Amino acid sequence: MVNDDEKVKTIVDKYNGKHDSVIAILQDVQSEYHYLPEHALRVVASQLGLPLIQICGVATFFKAFSLKPRGEHTVTVCLGTACHVRGAPAVLDEAKRQLGIEPGNTTDDMRFTLETVNCLGACALGPIMVIDGKYHGQMSPRKAKKVLKK
Ligand code: FES
């Protein structure tokens, strides 16, 4: 873990130990590990001289942060009402089939995390699947399969 701790220390150093940089620091840590490992949160707390509970508070408050290991790529299927009536459940089934996992889980090779949401605010384009922040609209199971294979 020594090397990992050094990696996190380098990230914190970039921000000159500024307390108001916690969110930016956690974003950088998450892009390094794809989630926020406990050891990293401890290093951030001790480097900033802040209580661990305060760092954990920030990490759990923002939905963009994950305390669970995540895959390199995040696949999100919207199951909000508008997407649902247009066939989102079949799109989700295809994503589950392609990735071999249930929503909320990550593939064993740590490449993909599958999740669902309840509306992405772009209902007119539904059903929507988002891969690493890129929206794919008017999804069908066949289109989902194609996109995921890519
Ligand atoms: S219900 Fe899917 S974007 Fe709104």
Coordinates of N, CA and C and ligand atoms in Angstrom, one line a residue:
M1 N 0.8 -1.2 0.0 CA 0.0 0.0 0.0 C 0.9 1.3 0.0
V2 N 2.2 1.1 0.2 CA 3.0 2.3 0.3 C 3.0 3.1 -0.9
N3 N 3.1 2.4 -2.1 CA 3.1 3.2 -3.4 C 1.7 3.9 -3.6
D4 N 0.7 3.1 -3.2 CA -0.7 3.7 -3.3 C -0.8 5.0 -2.5
D5 N -0.2 4.9 -1.2 CA -0.3 6.0 -0.4 C 0.5 7.2 -1.0
E6 N 1.6 6.9 -1.5 CA 2.4 8.0 -2.2 C 1.6 8.6 -3.3
K7 N 0.9 7.8 -4.1 CA 0.1 8.3 -5.2 C -0.9 9.3 -4.7
V8 N -1.6 8.9 -3.6 CA -2.6 9.8 -3.0 C -2.0 11.1 -2.5
K9 N -0.8 10.9 -1.8 CA -0.1 12.1 -1.3 C 0.2 13.1 -2.4
T10 N 0.7 12.6 -3.5 CA 1.0 13.4 -4.7 C -0.2 14.2 -5.1
I11 N -1.4 13.5 -5.1 CA -2.6 14.2 -5.5 C -2.9 15.4 -4.5
V12 N -2.8 15.1 -3.2 CA -3.1 16.1 -2.2 C -2.1 17.3 -2.3
D13 N -0.9 16.9 -2.6 CA 0.2 18.0 -2.7 C -0.1 19.0 -3.8
K14 N -0.8 18.5 -4.9 CA -1.1 19.3 -6.0 C -2.0 20.5 -5.6
Y15 N -2.7 20.3 -4.5 CA -3.7 21.3 -4.0 C -3.1 22.1 -2.8
N16 N -1.8 21.9 -2.6 CA -1.2 22.6 -1.5 C -1.9 22.5 -0.1
G17 N -2.5 21.3 0.1 CA -3.1 21.0 1.4 C -4.3 21.9 1.7
K18 N -4.8 22.5 0.7 CA -6.0 23.5 1.0 C -7.2 22.7 1.4
H19 N -7.8 23.1 2.5 CA -9.0 22.4 3.0 C -10.2 22.5 2.0
D20 N -10.3 23.6 1.3 CA -11.4 23.8 0.4 C -11.2 23.0 -0.9
S21 N -10.2 22.2 -1.0 CA -10.0 21.5 -2.2 C -10.4 20.0 -2.0
V22 N -11.1 19.7 -0.9 CA -11.5 18.3 -0.7 C -12.2 17.6 -1.9
I23 N -13.2 18.4 -2.4 CA -14.0 17.7 -3.5 C -13.1 17.5 -4.7
A24 N -12.2 18.5 -5.1 CA -11.3 18.3 -6.2 C -10.4 17.2 -6.0
I25 N -9.9 17.1 -4.7 CA -8.9 16.0 -4.4 C -9.6 14.6 -4.6
L26 N -10.8 14.5 -4.0 CA -11.5 13.2 -4.1 C -11.9 12.9 -5.6
Q27 N -12.1 13.9 -6.4 CA -12.4 13.7 -7.8 C -11.2 13.1 -8.4
D28 N -10.0 13.6 -8.1 CA -8.7 13.1 -8.7 C -8.5 11.7 -8.2
V29 N -8.7 11.5 -6.9 CA -8.5 10.1 -6.4 C -9.4 9.1 -7.1
Q30 N -10.7 9.5 -7.3 CA -11.6 8.6 -7.9 C -11.2 8.4 -9.4
S31 N -10.7 9.4 -10.0 CA -10.3 9.1 -11.4 C -9.1 8.2 -11.5
E32 N -8.3 8.2 -10.4 CA -7.1 7.3 -10.4 C -7.6 5.8 -10.1
Y33 N -8.5 5.7 -9.2 CA -8.9 4.3 -8.7 C -10.2 3.8 -9.2
H34 N -11.0 4.8 -9.8 CA -12.4 4.5 -10.3 C -13.3 4.4 -9.1
Y35 N -12.8 4.6 -7.9 CA -13.7 4.7 -6.7 C -12.8 5.3 -5.6
L36 N -13.4 5.4 -4.4 CA -12.6 6.0 -3.3 C -12.2 4.9 -2.3
P37 N -11.0 4.3 -2.4 CA -10.7 3.3 -1.4 C -10.5 3.9 0.0
E38 N -10.7 3.1 1.0 CA -10.6 3.6 2.4 C -9.2 4.1 2.7
H39 N -8.2 3.4 2.2 CA -6.8 3.8 2.5 C -6.6 5.2 2.0
A40 N -7.2 5.5 0.8 CA -7.0 6.8 0.2 C -7.6 7.9 1.0
L41 N -8.8 7.6 1.5 CA -9.5 8.6 2.3 C -8.7 8.9 3.6
R42 N -8.1 7.9 4.2 CA -7.2 8.1 5.4 C -6.1 9.0 5.0
V43 N -5.4 8.7 3.9 CA -4.3 9.6 3.5 C -4.7 11.0 3.3
V44 N -5.9 11.2 2.6 CA -6.4 12.5 2.3 C -6.6 13.3 3.7
A45 N -7.3 12.6 4.6 CA -7.6 13.2 5.9 C -6.3 13.6 6.6
S46 N -5.3 12.6 6.7 CA -4.1 13.0 7.4 C -3.3 14.0 6.8
Q47 N -3.2 14.0 5.4 CA -2.5 15.1 4.7 C -3.1 16.5 4.9
L48 N -4.4 16.5 5.0 CA -5.1 17.8 5.1 C -5.2 18.2 6.6
G49 N -5.0 17.2 7.5 CA -5.1 17.5 8.9 C -6.6 17.7 9.3
L50 N -7.4 16.9 8.6 CA -8.9 17.0 8.8 C -9.3 15.6 9.4
P51 N -10.4 15.6 10.2 CA -10.9 14.3 10.7 C -11.4 13.4 9.5
L52 N -11.1 12.1 9.6 CA -11.5 11.2 8.6 C -13.0 11.3 8.4
I53 N -13.8 11.5 9.5 CA -15.2 11.5 9.4 C -15.7 12.6 8.4
Q54 N -14.9 13.7 8.4 CA -15.3 14.9 7.6 C -15.1 14.5 6.1
I55 N -14.0 13.8 5.8 CA -13.7 13.4 4.4 C -14.7 12.4 4.0
C56 N -15.1 11.4 4.9 CA -16.1 10.4 4.5 C -17.4 11.1 4.3
G57 N -17.7 12.2 5.1 CA -19.0 12.9 4.9 C -19.1 13.4 3.5
V58 N -18.0 14.0 3.0 CA -18.0 14.6 1.6 C -18.2 13.4 0.6
A59 N -17.4 12.3 0.9 CA -17.4 11.2 0.0 C -18.8 10.5 -0.2
T60 N -19.6 10.6 0.9 CA -20.9 9.9 0.9 C -22.0 10.9 0.5
F61 N -21.7 12.2 0.6 CA -22.8 13.2 0.3 C -23.0 13.3 -1.2
F62 N -21.9 13.3 -2.0 CA -22.0 13.5 -3.4 C -22.2 12.1 -4.1
K63 N -23.2 12.1 -4.9 CA -23.6 10.8 -5.6 C -22.5 10.4 -6.6
A64 N -21.7 11.4 -7.1 CA -20.7 11.1 -8.1 C -19.5 10.3 -7.5
F65 N -19.4 10.3 -6.1 CA -18.4 9.5 -5.5 C -18.8 8.1 -5.2
S66 N -17.9 7.2 -5.3 CA -18.3 5.8 -5.0 C -17.3 5.2 -4.0
L67 N -17.8 4.6 -3.0 CA -16.9 3.9 -2.0 C -16.8 2.5 -2.3
K68 N -17.4 2.0 -3.4 CA -17.3 0.6 -3.8 C -16.4 0.6 -5.0
P69 N -15.6 -0.5 -5.2 CA -14.8 -0.6 -6.4 C -15.7 -0.5 -7.6
R70 N -15.2 0.2 -8.6 CA -16.0 0.4 -9.8 C -15.2 0.0 -11.0
G71 N -15.9 -0.3 -12.1 CA -15.1 -0.7 -13.3 C -14.6 0.6 -14.0
E72 N -13.8 0.3 -15.0 CA -13.1 1.3 -15.8 C -14.2 2.1 -16.5
H73 N -15.3 1.4 -17.0 CA -16.4 2.1 -17.7 C -17.7 1.9 -16.9
T74 N -18.5 3.0 -16.9 CA -19.8 3.0 -16.2 C -20.9 3.0 -17.2
V75 N -21.8 2.0 -17.2 CA -22.9 1.9 -18.1 C -24.2 2.2 -17.2
T76 N -24.9 3.2 -17.6 CA -26.1 3.5 -16.8 C -27.3 3.5 -17.7
V77 N -28.3 2.7 -17.3 CA -29.6 2.6 -18.0 C -30.6 3.4 -17.2
C78 N -31.3 4.3 -17.9 CA -32.4 5.0 -17.3 C -33.7 4.2 -17.2
L79 N -34.2 4.1 -16.0 CA -35.5 3.4 -15.8 C -36.6 4.3 -15.4
G80 N -36.4 5.6 -15.6 CA -37.5 6.6 -15.3 C -38.7 6.3 -16.1
T81 N -39.9 6.9 -15.7 CA -41.1 6.5 -16.4 C -41.1 6.6 -17.9
A82 N -40.6 7.8 -18.4 CA -40.6 8.0 -19.8 C -39.8 6.9 -20.6
C83 N -38.6 6.6 -20.0 CA -37.8 5.6 -20.6 C -38.4 4.2 -20.5
H84 N -39.0 4.0 -19.3 CA -39.6 2.7 -19.0 C -40.7 2.4 -20.0
V85 N -41.6 3.3 -20.3 CA -42.7 3.0 -21.2 C -42.2 2.8 -22.7
R86 N -41.0 3.3 -22.9 CA -40.5 3.2 -24.3 C -39.5 2.0 -24.4
G87 N -39.5 1.2 -23.4 CA -38.8 -0.1 -23.5 C -37.4 -0.2 -22.8
A88 N -37.2 0.7 -21.8 CA -35.9 0.6 -21.0 C -35.7 -0.8 -20.4
P89 N -36.7 -1.4 -19.9 CA -36.4 -2.7 -19.2 C -35.8 -3.7 -20.1
A90 N -36.2 -3.7 -21.4 CA -35.5 -4.7 -22.4 C -34.1 -4.2 -22.7
V91 N -33.9 -2.9 -22.7 CA -32.5 -2.4 -22.9 C -31.6 -2.9 -21.7
L92 N -32.2 -2.7 -20.5 CA -31.4 -3.1 -19.3 C -31.2 -4.6 -19.3
D93 N -32.1 -5.4 -19.7 CA -31.9 -6.9 -19.8 C -30.8 -7.2 -20.8
E94 N -30.7 -6.5 -21.9 CA -29.6 -6.7 -22.9 C -28.3 -6.3 -22.2
A95 N -28.3 -5.2 -21.5 CA -27.0 -4.8 -20.9 C -26.6 -5.8 -19.9
K96 N -27.5 -6.4 -19.1 CA -27.2 -7.4 -18.1 C -26.7 -8.6 -18.8
R97 N -27.3 -9.0 -19.9 CA -26.9 -10.2 -20.7 C -25.4 -10.0 -21.2
Q98 N -25.2 -8.8 -21.8 CA -23.9 -8.5 -22.4 C -22.8 -8.5 -21.4
L99 N -23.1 -7.9 -20.2 CA -22.0 -7.7 -19.2 C -22.0 -8.9 -18.2
G100 N -23.1 -9.6 -18.1 CA -23.1 -10.8 -17.2 C -23.2 -10.3 -15.8
I101 N -23.8 -9.2 -15.5 CA -23.9 -8.7 -14.1 C -25.3 -8.0 -13.9
E102 N -25.7 -7.9 -12.7 CA -26.9 -7.2 -12.3 C -26.5 -5.7 -12.0
P103 N -27.5 -4.8 -12.1 CA -27.2 -3.4 -11.8 C -26.6 -3.3 -10.4
G104 N -25.7 -2.3 -10.2 CA -25.1 -2.1 -8.9 C -23.8 -2.9 -8.8
N105 N -23.5 -3.8 -9.8 CA -22.3 -4.6 -9.8 C -21.3 -4.2 -10.8
T106 N -20.1 -4.8 -10.7 CA -19.0 -4.6 -11.6 C -18.5 -5.9 -12.1
T107 N -18.1 -6.0 -13.3 CA -17.6 -7.2 -13.9 C -16.3 -7.7 -13.2
D108 N -16.1 -9.0 -13.2 CA -14.9 -9.5 -12.5 C -13.6 -8.9 -13.0
D109 N -13.6 -8.6 -14.3 CA -12.3 -8.0 -14.8 C -12.2 -6.5 -14.6
M110 N -13.2 -6.0 -13.8 CA -13.2 -4.6 -13.4 C -13.3 -3.6 -14.6
R111 N -13.8 -4.1 -15.7 CA -14.0 -3.2 -16.8 C -15.3 -2.4 -16.8
F112 N -16.4 -3.1 -16.4 CA -17.7 -2.4 -16.4 C -18.4 -2.4 -15.1
T113 N -19.1 -1.3 -14.8 CA -20.0 -1.2 -13.7 C -21.4 -0.9 -14.4
L114 N -22.4 -1.6 -14.0 CA -23.7 -1.4 -14.5 C -24.6 -0.7 -13.4
E115 N -25.3 0.4 -13.8 CA -26.2 0.9 -12.8 C -27.5 1.5 -13.5
T116 N -28.4 1.8 -12.7 CA -29.7 2.3 -13.2 C -30.0 3.7 -12.5
V117 N -30.7 4.5 -13.2 CA -31.2 5.8 -12.6 C -32.6 6.0 -12.9
N118 N -33.2 7.0 -12.2 CA -34.7 7.2 -12.4 C -35.0 8.4 -13.2
C119 N -34.2 8.8 -14.1 CA -34.5 10.0 -15.0 C -33.2 10.8 -15.1
L120 N -32.8 11.0 -16.3 CA -31.6 11.8 -16.6 C -31.9 13.2 -17.1
G121 N -33.2 13.5 -17.1 CA -33.6 14.8 -17.6 C -33.6 15.0 -19.1
A122 N -33.6 13.9 -19.8 CA -33.6 14.0 -21.3 C -34.6 13.0 -21.8
C123 N -35.8 13.0 -21.2 CA -36.9 12.0 -21.4 C -37.2 11.9 -22.9
A124 N -37.2 13.0 -23.6 CA -37.6 12.9 -25.1 C -36.7 12.0 -25.9
L125 N -35.5 11.7 -25.4 CA -34.6 10.9 -26.1 C -34.6 9.4 -25.7
G126 N -35.6 9.1 -24.8 CA -35.6 7.8 -24.2 C -35.9 6.7 -25.1
P127 N -35.6 5.4 -24.8 CA -34.8 5.0 -23.6 C -33.3 5.4 -23.8
I128 N -32.8 5.8 -22.6 CA -31.4 6.3 -22.7 C -30.4 5.4 -22.0
M129 N -29.3 5.2 -22.6 CA -28.2 4.5 -21.9 C -27.0 5.4 -21.9
V130 N -26.3 5.5 -20.8 CA -25.2 6.4 -20.8 C -23.9 5.6 -20.5
I131 N -22.9 5.8 -21.3 CA -21.6 5.1 -21.1 C -20.5 6.1 -20.9
D132 N -20.0 6.1 -19.7 CA -18.9 7.0 -19.4 C -19.3 8.5 -19.7
G133 N -20.5 8.8 -19.3 CA -21.0 10.2 -19.5 C -21.5 10.5 -20.9
K134 N -21.4 9.6 -21.8 CA -21.9 9.9 -23.2 C -23.3 9.3 -23.3
Y135 N -24.3 10.2 -23.7 CA -25.7 9.8 -23.8 C -25.9 9.0 -25.1
H136 N -26.6 7.9 -25.0 CA -27.0 7.2 -26.2 C -28.5 7.1 -26.1
G137 N -29.2 7.8 -27.1 CA -30.7 7.9 -27.0 C -31.4 6.9 -27.9
Q138 N -32.7 6.8 -27.7 CA -33.6 5.9 -28.5 C -33.0 4.5 -28.6
M139 N -32.6 4.0 -27.4 CA -32.0 2.7 -27.4 C -33.0 1.6 -27.6
S140 N -32.5 0.5 -28.2 CA -33.3 -0.7 -28.3 C -32.3 -1.8 -27.9
P141 N -32.8 -3.0 -27.5 CA -31.9 -4.0 -27.1 C -30.8 -4.2 -28.2
R142 N -31.2 -4.2 -29.5 CA -30.2 -4.4 -30.5 C -29.1 -3.3 -30.5
K143 N -29.6 -2.0 -30.4 CA -28.6 -0.9 -30.4 C -27.7 -1.0 -29.1
A144 N -28.3 -1.4 -28.0 CA -27.5 -1.5 -26.8 C -26.4 -2.5 -27.0
K145 N -26.8 -3.6 -27.6 CA -25.8 -4.7 -27.8 C -24.7 -4.2 -28.6
K146 N -25.0 -3.5 -29.7 CA -24.0 -2.9 -30.6 C -23.0 -2.0 -29.9
V147 N -23.6 -1.0 -29.2 CA -22.9 0.0 -28.4 C -21.9 -0.7 -27.4
L148 N -22.5 -1.7 -26.7 CA -21.7 -2.3 -25.6 C -20.6 -3.2 -26.2
K149 N -20.8 -3.8 -27.4 CA -19.8 -4.6 -28.0 C -18.6 -3.7 -28.4
K150 N -18.9 -2.5 -28.8 CA -17.8 -1.5 -29.2 C -17.0 -1.2 -28.0
Ligands
FES1 S1 -37.1 9.0 -17.8 FE1 -35.2 8.6 -18.7 S2 -34.4 10.5 -19.1 FE2 -36.2 10.9 -18.1

